[in-house]
Amino acid sequence: MRKGRCCSWGPLASIAICVLACAVIILTIFPPELDTAGSASPESAPVAAEKPAAVKPVVDEKAGTVTIPAVVAEQGKYFDKLKGSIEYVLVARGGKAYETVFVTDADPLALDAALRKLGLETGKPAADDSPPTGAPVKIFAEFSREGKKERRAVDELVAYKKTGKALTPTTWTVTGSRKSIDPESGGKVLESAVTKSIIGLHYTDPSPLIQNSRAEARTENIYKTNLDLLPEKGTAVTLVFEKPRAAPGTIRVHAFLSGRVQGVGFRAFTQREARKLELTGWVKNLPDGRVETVIEGPEAAVTQLLAKLKRGPRAARVSGLEKMEEPARATFRDFTIER
């Protein structure tokens, strides 16, 4: 008798068919548990590692401060190449931690928004020989050492390489970084969000949110960390960005001047006279032919400048001056010409 086709497959094929049939029966009787989307049960799925929550700056408008946590960075990591030079006071995680005093997990964009909420107006980073512009801000570091709490201006934790002397505390300049292209999204973003640079020491890097206001910052490689005052690596630090308070008796006036006030050197005249009186603020031309200015300082000096502006430079003819008083903010460093 001729053998059937099924018998001609051999014993191995028969075993495979039996195993497959059993599997189908088991799956029919005991189907796998599915979630509402029809995928495998979450218990059996791999769990993705969660990213740590972003650190949010704390804004205290009443106190005029923004605070963020940070840690002391490792110092001297590439001493053979850098010779101890540092470029930054603060960078975010992922930035140049080998050339900074502190590192933070705070997002540069979140810090930028917090500083703006505090009323610290951004300006422009330094360019060529031009100093940075923007609102002045004081910056402090608070930490514990040997059970004692310390609060120091961050300036004191930076020293001159040549002399070893600590920097004298002063205000820093909120430039707000500059716009750049995000390599991931291709869109425009603050460069600080890409470089992770937050407080820069030299004019040559325009990416930090805050720049060193000292004229010497035009020169690179002149600063080092002040190891005599800096706590050890990894020490937790609270950085405090403090809005300067206006001195008693300070007023702020917002004024508009009309007449023949453009093309006659009016802005340069205003800046020159304001600086003589040690006033701060700005002056600019408006498209409608007027000149706008904001002046801040002692009331007597502001009144004196306004009297000079009513006359103006020799070629000017001032026909009107409108003014309004505003709350003093102490956010100007100098008296500038806006363009």
mmCIF file of C-alpha atoms in Angstrom:
data_model
loop_
_atom_site.group_PDB
_atom_site.id
_atom_site.type_symbol
_atom_site.label_atom_id
_atom_site.label_comp_id
_atom_site.label_asym_id
_atom_site.label_seq_id
_atom_site.Cartn_x
_atom_site.Cartn_y
_atom_site.Cartn_z
ATOM 1 C CA MET A 1 0.000 0.000 0.000
ATOM 2 C CA ARG A 2 1.252 3.543 -0.793
ATOM 3 C CA LYS A 3 1.991 5.612 2.344
ATOM 4 C CA GLY A 4 -0.031 8.777 3.090
ATOM 5 C CA ARG A 5 1.573 12.239 2.594
ATOM 6 C CA CYS A 6 1.403 13.031 6.311
ATOM 7 C CA CYS A 7 3.367 9.965 7.222
ATOM 8 C CA SER A 8 6.123 10.871 4.789
ATOM 9 C CA TRP A 9 7.211 14.014 6.755
ATOM 10 C CA GLY A 10 9.115 12.024 9.327
ATOM 11 C CA PRO A 11 9.044 11.925 13.131
ATOM 12 C CA LEU A 12 10.536 15.458 13.701
ATOM 13 C CA ALA A 13 7.843 17.168 11.658
ATOM 14 C CA SER A 14 5.141 15.266 13.521
ATOM 15 C CA ILE A 15 6.542 16.425 16.869
ATOM 16 C CA ALA A 16 6.655 20.076 15.713
ATOM 17 C CA ILE A 17 3.019 19.917 14.580
ATOM 18 C CA CYS A 18 1.984 18.505 17.943
ATOM 19 C CA VAL A 19 3.841 21.278 19.859
ATOM 20 C CA LEU A 20 2.252 24.008 17.710
ATOM 21 C CA ALA A 21 -1.194 22.571 18.202
ATOM 22 C CA CYS A 22 -0.740 22.444 21.975
ATOM 23 C CA ALA A 23 0.399 26.064 22.020
ATOM 24 C CA VAL A 24 -2.679 27.206 20.106
ATOM 25 C CA ILE A 25 -4.960 25.343 22.532
ATOM 26 C CA ILE A 26 -3.225 26.854 25.620
ATOM 27 C CA LEU A 27 -3.391 30.399 24.250
ATOM 28 C CA THR A 28 -7.055 29.940 23.421
ATOM 29 C CA ILE A 29 -7.908 28.768 26.922
ATOM 30 C CA PHE A 30 -5.523 31.132 28.802
ATOM 31 C CA PRO A 31 -5.132 34.366 26.776
ATOM 32 C CA PRO A 32 -2.483 36.920 27.973
ATOM 33 C CA GLU A 33 -3.699 39.878 30.028
ATOM 34 C CA LEU A 34 -4.003 43.065 27.970
ATOM 35 C CA ASP A 35 -4.355 46.682 29.045
ATOM 36 C CA THR A 36 -7.084 48.915 27.660
ATOM 37 C CA ALA A 37 -4.904 49.785 24.650
ATOM 38 C CA GLY A 38 -4.473 46.100 23.768
ATOM 39 C CA SER A 39 -0.769 45.946 24.677
ATOM 40 C CA ALA A 40 0.949 43.585 27.079
ATOM 41 C CA SER A 41 0.365 44.060 30.803
ATOM 42 C CA PRO A 42 2.484 46.884 32.328
ATOM 43 C CA GLU A 43 3.886 44.455 34.872
ATOM 44 C CA SER A 44 5.711 42.605 32.113
ATOM 45 C CA ALA A 45 6.820 45.692 30.147
ATOM 46 C CA PRO A 46 10.272 47.239 30.682
ATOM 47 C CA VAL A 47 10.194 50.391 32.825
ATOM 48 C CA ALA A 48 11.941 53.467 31.347
ATOM 49 C CA ALA A 49 14.239 55.389 33.652
ATOM 50 C CA GLU A 50 12.641 58.632 34.790
ATOM 51 C CA LYS A 51 14.514 61.910 34.344
ATOM 52 C CA PRO A 52 15.046 63.882 37.548
ATOM 53 C CA ALA A 53 12.617 66.761 37.974
ATOM 54 C CA ALA A 54 14.002 70.118 36.878
ATOM 55 C CA VAL A 55 15.036 72.452 39.690
ATOM 56 C CA LYS A 56 12.854 75.558 39.685
ATOM 57 C CA PRO A 57 14.220 78.913 40.829
ATOM 58 C CA VAL A 58 12.397 80.431 43.806
ATOM 59 C CA VAL A 59 11.262 84.028 43.285
ATOM 60 C CA ASP A 60 10.596 86.245 46.296
ATOM 61 C CA GLU A 61 9.328 89.535 44.858
ATOM 62 C CA LYS A 62 8.934 91.119 48.290
ATOM 63 C CA ALA A 63 12.551 90.411 49.215
ATOM 64 C CA GLY A 64 13.713 91.109 45.659
ATOM 65 C CA THR A 65 15.548 87.782 45.321
ATOM 66 C CA VAL A 66 15.784 84.660 43.167
ATOM 67 C CA THR A 67 17.402 81.576 44.703
ATOM 68 C CA ILE A 68 18.664 78.314 43.191
ATOM 69 C CA PRO A 69 20.594 75.356 44.617
ATOM 70 C CA ALA A 70 24.101 74.542 43.386
ATOM 71 C CA VAL A 71 27.215 72.617 44.388
ATOM 72 C CA VAL A 72 30.895 73.516 44.449
ATOM 73 C CA ALA A 73 32.539 72.214 41.273
ATOM 74 C CA GLU A 74 35.728 70.158 41.191
ATOM 75 C CA GLN A 75 38.685 72.522 40.891
ATOM 76 C CA GLY A 76 41.960 72.098 38.983
ATOM 77 C CA LYS A 77 40.766 69.175 36.868
ATOM 78 C CA TYR A 78 42.814 70.216 33.822
ATOM 79 C CA PHE A 79 45.413 72.305 35.604
ATOM 80 C CA ASP A 80 48.228 71.413 33.166
ATOM 81 C CA LYS A 81 46.285 73.008 30.297
ATOM 82 C CA LEU A 82 44.273 75.721 32.032
ATOM 83 C CA LYS A 83 46.836 76.728 34.661
ATOM 84 C CA GLY A 84 43.995 77.281 37.096
ATOM 85 C CA SER A 85 42.082 79.720 34.872
ATOM 86 C CA ILE A 86 38.291 79.784 35.106
ATOM 87 C CA GLU A 87 35.737 81.268 32.697
ATOM 88 C CA TYR A 88 32.553 81.077 34.752
ATOM 89 C CA VAL A 89 31.147 81.491 38.214
ATOM 90 C CA LEU A 90 28.150 79.259 37.452
ATOM 91 C CA VAL A 91 27.156 76.741 34.791
ATOM 92 C CA ALA A 92 24.215 74.352 34.567
ATOM 93 C CA ARG A 93 24.733 70.609 34.498
ATOM 94 C CA GLY A 94 26.249 69.716 31.117
ATOM 95 C CA GLY A 95 28.242 72.959 30.871
ATOM 96 C CA LYS A 96 31.966 73.542 31.367
ATOM 97 C CA ALA A 97 32.130 72.247 34.929
ATOM 98 C CA TYR A 98 35.956 72.177 34.765
ATOM 99 C CA GLU A 99 36.140 75.993 34.379
ATOM 100 C CA THR A 100 33.595 77.175 36.926
ATOM 101 C CA VAL A 101 33.097 77.739 40.636
ATOM 102 C CA PHE A 102 29.581 76.275 40.918
ATOM 103 C CA VAL A 103 27.316 73.850 39.034
ATOM 104 C CA THR A 104 23.496 73.851 39.251
ATOM 105 C CA ASP A 105 20.649 71.616 38.123
ATOM 106 C CA ALA A 106 18.479 74.684 37.497
ATOM 107 C CA ASP A 107 17.474 75.287 33.876
ATOM 108 C CA PRO A 108 18.997 78.488 32.387
ATOM 109 C CA LEU A 109 15.694 79.342 30.681
ATOM 110 C CA ALA A 110 13.803 79.014 33.967
ATOM 111 C CA LEU A 111 16.356 81.243 35.698
ATOM 112 C CA ASP A 112 16.067 83.811 32.895
ATOM 113 C CA ALA A 113 12.278 83.904 33.382
ATOM 114 C CA ALA A 114 12.693 84.242 37.160
ATOM 115 C CA LEU A 115 15.068 87.196 36.830
ATOM 116 C CA ARG A 116 12.629 88.913 34.469
ATOM 117 C CA LYS A 117 9.792 88.341 36.923
ATOM 118 C CA LEU A 118 11.877 90.137 39.517
ATOM 119 C CA GLY A 119 12.044 93.131 37.162
ATOM 120 C CA LEU A 120 15.698 92.714 36.188
ATOM 121 C CA GLU A 121 15.644 94.001 32.623
ATOM 122 C CA THR A 122 17.940 92.227 30.169
ATOM 123 C CA GLY A 123 20.341 94.102 27.929
ATOM 124 C CA LYS A 124 23.015 92.902 25.521
ATOM 125 C CA PRO A 125 26.174 90.812 25.958
ATOM 126 C CA ALA A 126 29.551 92.493 25.593
ATOM 127 C CA ALA A 127 30.786 92.867 22.013
ATOM 128 C CA ASP A 128 34.326 93.755 20.936
ATOM 129 C CA ASP A 129 35.256 96.577 23.318
ATOM 130 C CA SER A 130 31.676 97.353 24.325
ATOM 131 C CA PRO A 131 30.790 96.372 27.902
ATOM 132 C CA PRO A 132 27.671 94.324 28.625
ATOM 133 C CA THR A 133 24.411 96.167 29.216
ATOM 134 C CA GLY A 134 21.433 95.235 31.360
ATOM 135 C CA ALA A 135 20.144 95.468 34.899
ATOM 136 C CA PRO A 136 22.669 95.192 37.729
ATOM 137 C CA VAL A 137 22.308 92.285 40.148
ATOM 138 C CA LYS A 138 24.093 91.268 43.322
ATOM 139 C CA ILE A 139 24.931 87.567 43.702
ATOM 140 C CA PHE A 140 25.642 85.752 46.959
ATOM 141 C CA ALA A 141 26.557 82.193 47.937
ATOM 142 C CA GLU A 142 25.170 80.725 51.161
ATOM 143 C CA PHE A 143 26.598 77.488 52.593
ATOM 144 C CA SER A 144 27.599 75.713 55.795
ATOM 145 C CA ARG A 145 31.170 74.961 56.782
ATOM 146 C CA GLU A 146 32.136 73.177 59.970
ATOM 147 C CA GLY A 147 28.631 73.686 61.293
ATOM 148 C CA LYS A 148 28.658 77.432 60.701
ATOM 149 C CA LYS A 149 26.578 79.232 58.089
ATOM 150 C CA GLU A 150 28.374 81.596 55.727
ATOM 151 C CA ARG A 151 27.105 84.135 53.218
ATOM 152 C CA ARG A 152 29.568 85.614 50.753
ATOM 153 C CA ALA A 153 29.363 87.670 47.598
ATOM 154 C CA VAL A 154 30.379 85.311 44.789
ATOM 155 C CA ASP A 155 33.000 87.918 43.830
ATOM 156 C CA GLU A 156 34.979 86.945 46.943
ATOM 157 C CA LEU A 157 35.205 83.344 45.724
ATOM 158 C CA VAL A 158 37.060 84.465 42.588
ATOM 159 C CA ALA A 159 40.631 85.792 42.706
ATOM 160 C CA TYR A 160 43.136 87.387 40.344
ATOM 161 C CA LYS A 161 45.674 84.856 39.082
ATOM 162 C CA LYS A 162 48.489 87.382 39.194
ATOM 163 C CA THR A 163 48.052 88.618 42.756
ATOM 164 C CA GLY A 164 45.807 86.025 44.404
ATOM 165 C CA LYS A 165 43.626 88.854 45.706
ATOM 166 C CA ALA A 166 39.863 88.273 45.859
ATOM 167 C CA LEU A 167 37.562 90.372 43.680
ATOM 168 C CA THR A 168 35.896 93.305 45.405
ATOM 169 C CA PRO A 169 32.113 92.744 45.529
ATOM 170 C CA THR A 170 30.114 94.711 42.975
ATOM 171 C CA THR A 171 27.041 94.195 40.823
ATOM 172 C CA TRP A 172 26.899 91.885 37.799
ATOM 173 C CA THR A 173 25.084 92.608 34.525
ATOM 174 C CA VAL A 174 21.946 90.719 33.425
ATOM 175 C CA THR A 175 22.490 90.562 29.657
ATOM 176 C CA GLY A 176 19.969 87.768 29.051
ATOM 177 C CA SER A 177 22.402 85.847 26.788
ATOM 178 C CA ARG A 178 22.018 86.053 22.992
ATOM 179 C CA LYS A 179 19.805 84.142 20.567
ATOM 180 C CA SER A 180 21.272 81.085 18.862
ATOM 181 C CA ILE A 181 20.158 77.995 16.934
ATOM 182 C CA ASP A 182 19.240 74.930 18.977
ATOM 183 C CA PRO A 183 21.089 72.006 17.328
ATOM 184 C CA GLU A 184 18.307 69.604 18.355
ATOM 185 C CA SER A 185 15.186 71.502 17.292
ATOM 186 C CA GLY A 186 16.720 73.820 14.729
ATOM 187 C CA GLY A 187 14.783 76.722 16.247
ATOM 188 C CA LYS A 188 16.061 79.898 17.908
ATOM 189 C CA VAL A 189 16.780 79.732 21.610
ATOM 190 C CA LEU A 190 18.852 81.597 24.183
ATOM 191 C CA GLU A 191 22.429 80.414 23.717
ATOM 192 C CA SER A 192 22.708 79.846 27.446
ATOM 193 C CA ALA A 193 20.235 76.970 27.076
ATOM 194 C CA VAL A 194 22.698 75.283 24.704
ATOM 195 C CA THR A 195 26.032 76.085 26.342
ATOM 196 C CA LYS A 196 24.621 75.850 29.912
ATOM 197 C CA SER A 197 26.653 78.952 30.837
ATOM 198 C CA ILE A 198 24.937 81.178 33.407
ATOM 199 C CA ILE A 199 27.446 83.589 35.009
ATOM 200 C CA GLY A 200 30.398 84.447 32.771
ATOM 201 C CA LEU A 201 33.662 86.127 33.723
ATOM 202 C CA HIS A 202 34.889 87.341 30.311
ATOM 203 C CA TYR A 203 33.455 89.523 27.546
ATOM 204 C CA THR A 204 34.483 87.038 24.852
ATOM 205 C CA ASP A 205 31.669 84.597 25.681
ATOM 206 C CA PRO A 206 28.250 86.189 24.969
ATOM 207 C CA SER A 207 26.230 83.109 25.934
ATOM 208 C CA PRO A 208 25.830 83.477 29.754
ATOM 209 C CA LEU A 209 22.686 85.058 31.175
ATOM 210 C CA ILE A 210 24.847 87.258 33.420
ATOM 211 C CA GLN A 211 28.230 88.793 32.655
ATOM 212 C CA ASN A 212 31.075 90.299 34.631
ATOM 213 C CA SER A 213 30.703 94.096 34.615
ATOM 214 C CA ARG A 214 34.385 94.890 35.233
ATOM 215 C CA ALA A 215 36.332 96.546 32.391
ATOM 216 C CA GLU A 216 39.192 94.094 32.951
ATOM 217 C CA ALA A 217 36.889 91.280 31.768
ATOM 218 C CA ARG A 218 37.973 92.113 28.195
ATOM 219 C CA THR A 219 41.119 90.100 28.986
ATOM 220 C CA GLU A 220 40.924 86.306 29.248
ATOM 221 C CA ASN A 221 42.627 83.963 31.711
ATOM 222 C CA ILE A 222 43.055 86.493 34.503
ATOM 223 C CA TYR A 223 40.844 84.839 37.122
ATOM 224 C CA LYS A 224 41.091 81.732 39.265
ATOM 225 C CA THR A 225 39.040 80.206 42.053
ATOM 226 C CA ASN A 226 39.748 81.599 45.513
ATOM 227 C CA LEU A 227 40.481 78.297 47.213
ATOM 228 C CA ASP A 228 41.158 80.053 50.515
ATOM 229 C CA LEU A 229 37.467 80.858 50.873
ATOM 230 C CA LEU A 230 35.738 78.242 48.699
ATOM 231 C CA PRO A 231 34.319 75.203 50.551
ATOM 232 C CA GLU A 232 35.281 71.719 49.401
ATOM 233 C CA LYS A 233 34.049 70.045 46.216
ATOM 234 C CA GLY A 234 30.419 68.933 46.282
ATOM 235 C CA THR A 235 29.383 71.280 49.103
ATOM 236 C CA ALA A 236 25.732 72.277 48.741
ATOM 237 C CA VAL A 237 25.281 75.987 48.096
ATOM 238 C CA THR A 238 22.298 78.310 47.732
ATOM 239 C CA LEU A 239 22.911 81.054 45.188
ATOM 240 C CA VAL A 240 20.976 84.263 45.809
ATOM 241 C CA PHE A 241 20.399 86.763 42.999
ATOM 242 C CA GLU A 242 19.442 90.022 44.674
ATOM 243 C CA LYS A 243 17.896 93.054 43.035
ATOM 244 C CA PRO A 244 19.682 96.209 44.211
ATOM 245 C CA ARG A 245 17.506 98.575 46.204
ATOM 246 C CA ALA A 246 17.272 102.260 45.367
ATOM 247 C CA ALA A 247 18.968 104.547 47.863
ATOM 248 C CA PRO A 248 16.699 106.726 50.005
ATOM 249 C CA GLY A 249 15.733 109.897 48.145
ATOM 250 C CA THR A 250 16.110 108.293 44.701
ATOM 251 C CA ILE A 251 13.429 109.118 42.131
ATOM 252 C CA ARG A 252 12.748 107.915 38.596
ATOM 253 C CA VAL A 253 11.318 110.195 35.870
ATOM 254 C CA HIS A 254 10.043 109.129 32.450
ATOM 255 C CA ALA A 255 10.055 112.092 30.033
ATOM 256 C CA PHE A 256 9.260 112.922 26.392
ATOM 257 C CA LEU A 257 10.718 115.975 24.638
ATOM 258 C CA SER A 258 9.323 117.449 21.441
ATOM 259 C CA GLY A 259 10.419 120.136 18.983
ATOM 260 C CA ARG A 260 13.688 120.146 17.058
ATOM 261 C CA VAL A 261 15.287 117.447 19.177
ATOM 262 C CA GLN A 262 16.565 114.936 16.615
ATOM 263 C CA GLY A 263 19.635 115.363 14.432
ATOM 264 C CA VAL A 264 21.018 118.029 16.740
ATOM 265 C CA GLY A 265 23.047 115.904 19.199
ATOM 266 C CA PHE A 266 20.286 115.833 21.805
ATOM 267 C CA ARG A 267 20.907 112.254 22.945
ATOM 268 C CA ALA A 268 24.659 112.802 23.361
ATOM 269 C CA PHE A 269 23.933 116.051 25.243
ATOM 270 C CA THR A 270 21.511 114.230 27.580
ATOM 271 C CA GLN A 271 23.967 111.415 28.264
ATOM 272 C CA ARG A 272 26.854 113.803 28.931
ATOM 273 C CA GLU A 273 24.890 115.977 31.351
ATOM 274 C CA ALA A 274 23.378 112.946 33.128
ATOM 275 C CA ARG A 275 26.786 111.409 33.709
ATOM 276 C CA LYS A 276 28.100 114.695 35.102
ATOM 277 C CA LEU A 277 25.303 114.530 37.677
ATOM 278 C CA GLU A 278 25.948 110.799 38.297
ATOM 279 C CA LEU A 279 22.457 109.853 37.156
ATOM 280 C CA THR A 280 21.479 106.575 35.505
ATOM 281 C CA GLY A 281 18.949 105.696 32.810
ATOM 282 C CA TRP A 282 18.719 105.974 29.034
ATOM 283 C CA VAL A 283 17.695 108.233 26.162
ATOM 284 C CA LYS A 284 16.519 107.421 22.635
ATOM 285 C CA ASN A 285 14.904 108.888 19.503
ATOM 286 C CA LEU A 286 11.302 108.000 18.678
ATOM 287 C CA PRO A 287 9.887 107.490 15.155
ATOM 288 C CA ASP A 288 7.494 110.439 15.656
ATOM 289 C CA GLY A 289 10.397 112.895 16.047
ATOM 290 C CA ARG A 290 10.372 113.098 19.844
ATOM 291 C CA VAL A 291 13.103 112.079 22.312
ATOM 292 C CA GLU A 292 12.265 109.696 25.153
ATOM 293 C CA THR A 293 14.324 109.393 28.316
ATOM 294 C CA VAL A 294 14.198 107.628 31.695
ATOM 295 C CA ILE A 295 16.267 109.225 34.464
ATOM 296 C CA GLU A 296 16.979 107.860 37.929
ATOM 297 C CA GLY A 297 18.894 109.335 40.844
ATOM 298 C CA PRO A 298 18.672 111.867 43.689
ATOM 299 C CA GLU A 299 15.713 114.214 43.272
ATOM 300 C CA ALA A 300 17.833 117.398 43.169
ATOM 301 C CA ALA A 301 20.072 116.022 40.425
ATOM 302 C CA VAL A 302 17.128 114.770 38.344
ATOM 303 C CA THR A 303 15.458 118.192 38.611
ATOM 304 C CA GLN A 304 18.701 119.844 37.501
ATOM 305 C CA LEU A 305 19.000 117.595 34.436
ATOM 306 C CA LEU A 306 15.382 118.221 33.408
ATOM 307 C CA ALA A 307 16.053 121.975 33.522
ATOM 308 C CA LYS A 308 19.004 121.470 31.168
ATOM 309 C CA LEU A 309 16.920 119.329 28.820
ATOM 310 C CA LYS A 310 14.313 122.093 28.497
ATOM 311 C CA ARG A 311 17.053 124.170 26.850
ATOM 312 C CA GLY A 312 18.882 121.312 25.120
ATOM 313 C CA PRO A 313 22.078 121.644 23.070
ATOM 314 C CA ARG A 314 22.738 124.803 21.047
ATOM 315 C CA ALA A 315 21.089 123.625 17.793
ATOM 316 C CA ALA A 316 17.983 122.241 19.505
ATOM 317 C CA ARG A 317 14.627 123.942 19.979
ATOM 318 C CA VAL A 318 12.563 122.285 22.709
ATOM 319 C CA SER A 319 8.865 123.077 22.427
ATOM 320 C CA GLY A 320 7.478 120.617 24.950
ATOM 321 C CA LEU A 321 8.461 118.362 27.851
ATOM 322 C CA GLU A 322 6.052 115.761 29.243
ATOM 323 C CA LYS A 323 7.120 113.883 32.354
ATOM 324 C CA MET A 324 5.793 111.366 34.823
ATOM 325 C CA GLU A 325 7.341 110.016 38.003
ATOM 326 C CA GLU A 326 7.714 106.247 38.421
ATOM 327 C CA PRO A 327 8.905 104.058 41.299
ATOM 328 C CA ALA A 328 12.702 103.951 41.509
ATOM 329 C CA ARG A 329 14.033 100.500 40.607
ATOM 330 C CA ALA A 330 17.835 100.776 40.848
ATOM 331 C CA THR A 331 18.104 98.606 37.723
ATOM 332 C CA PHE A 332 20.423 100.872 35.701
ATOM 333 C CA ARG A 333 24.203 100.786 35.873
ATOM 334 C CA ASP A 334 24.952 103.822 33.712
ATOM 335 C CA PHE A 335 23.249 106.383 31.507
ATOM 336 C CA THR A 336 23.129 104.985 27.976
ATOM 337 C CA ILE A 337 21.963 105.941 24.489
ATOM 338 C CA GLU A 338 19.433 103.435 23.162
ATOM 339 C CA ARG A 339 19.226 102.877 19.402
#
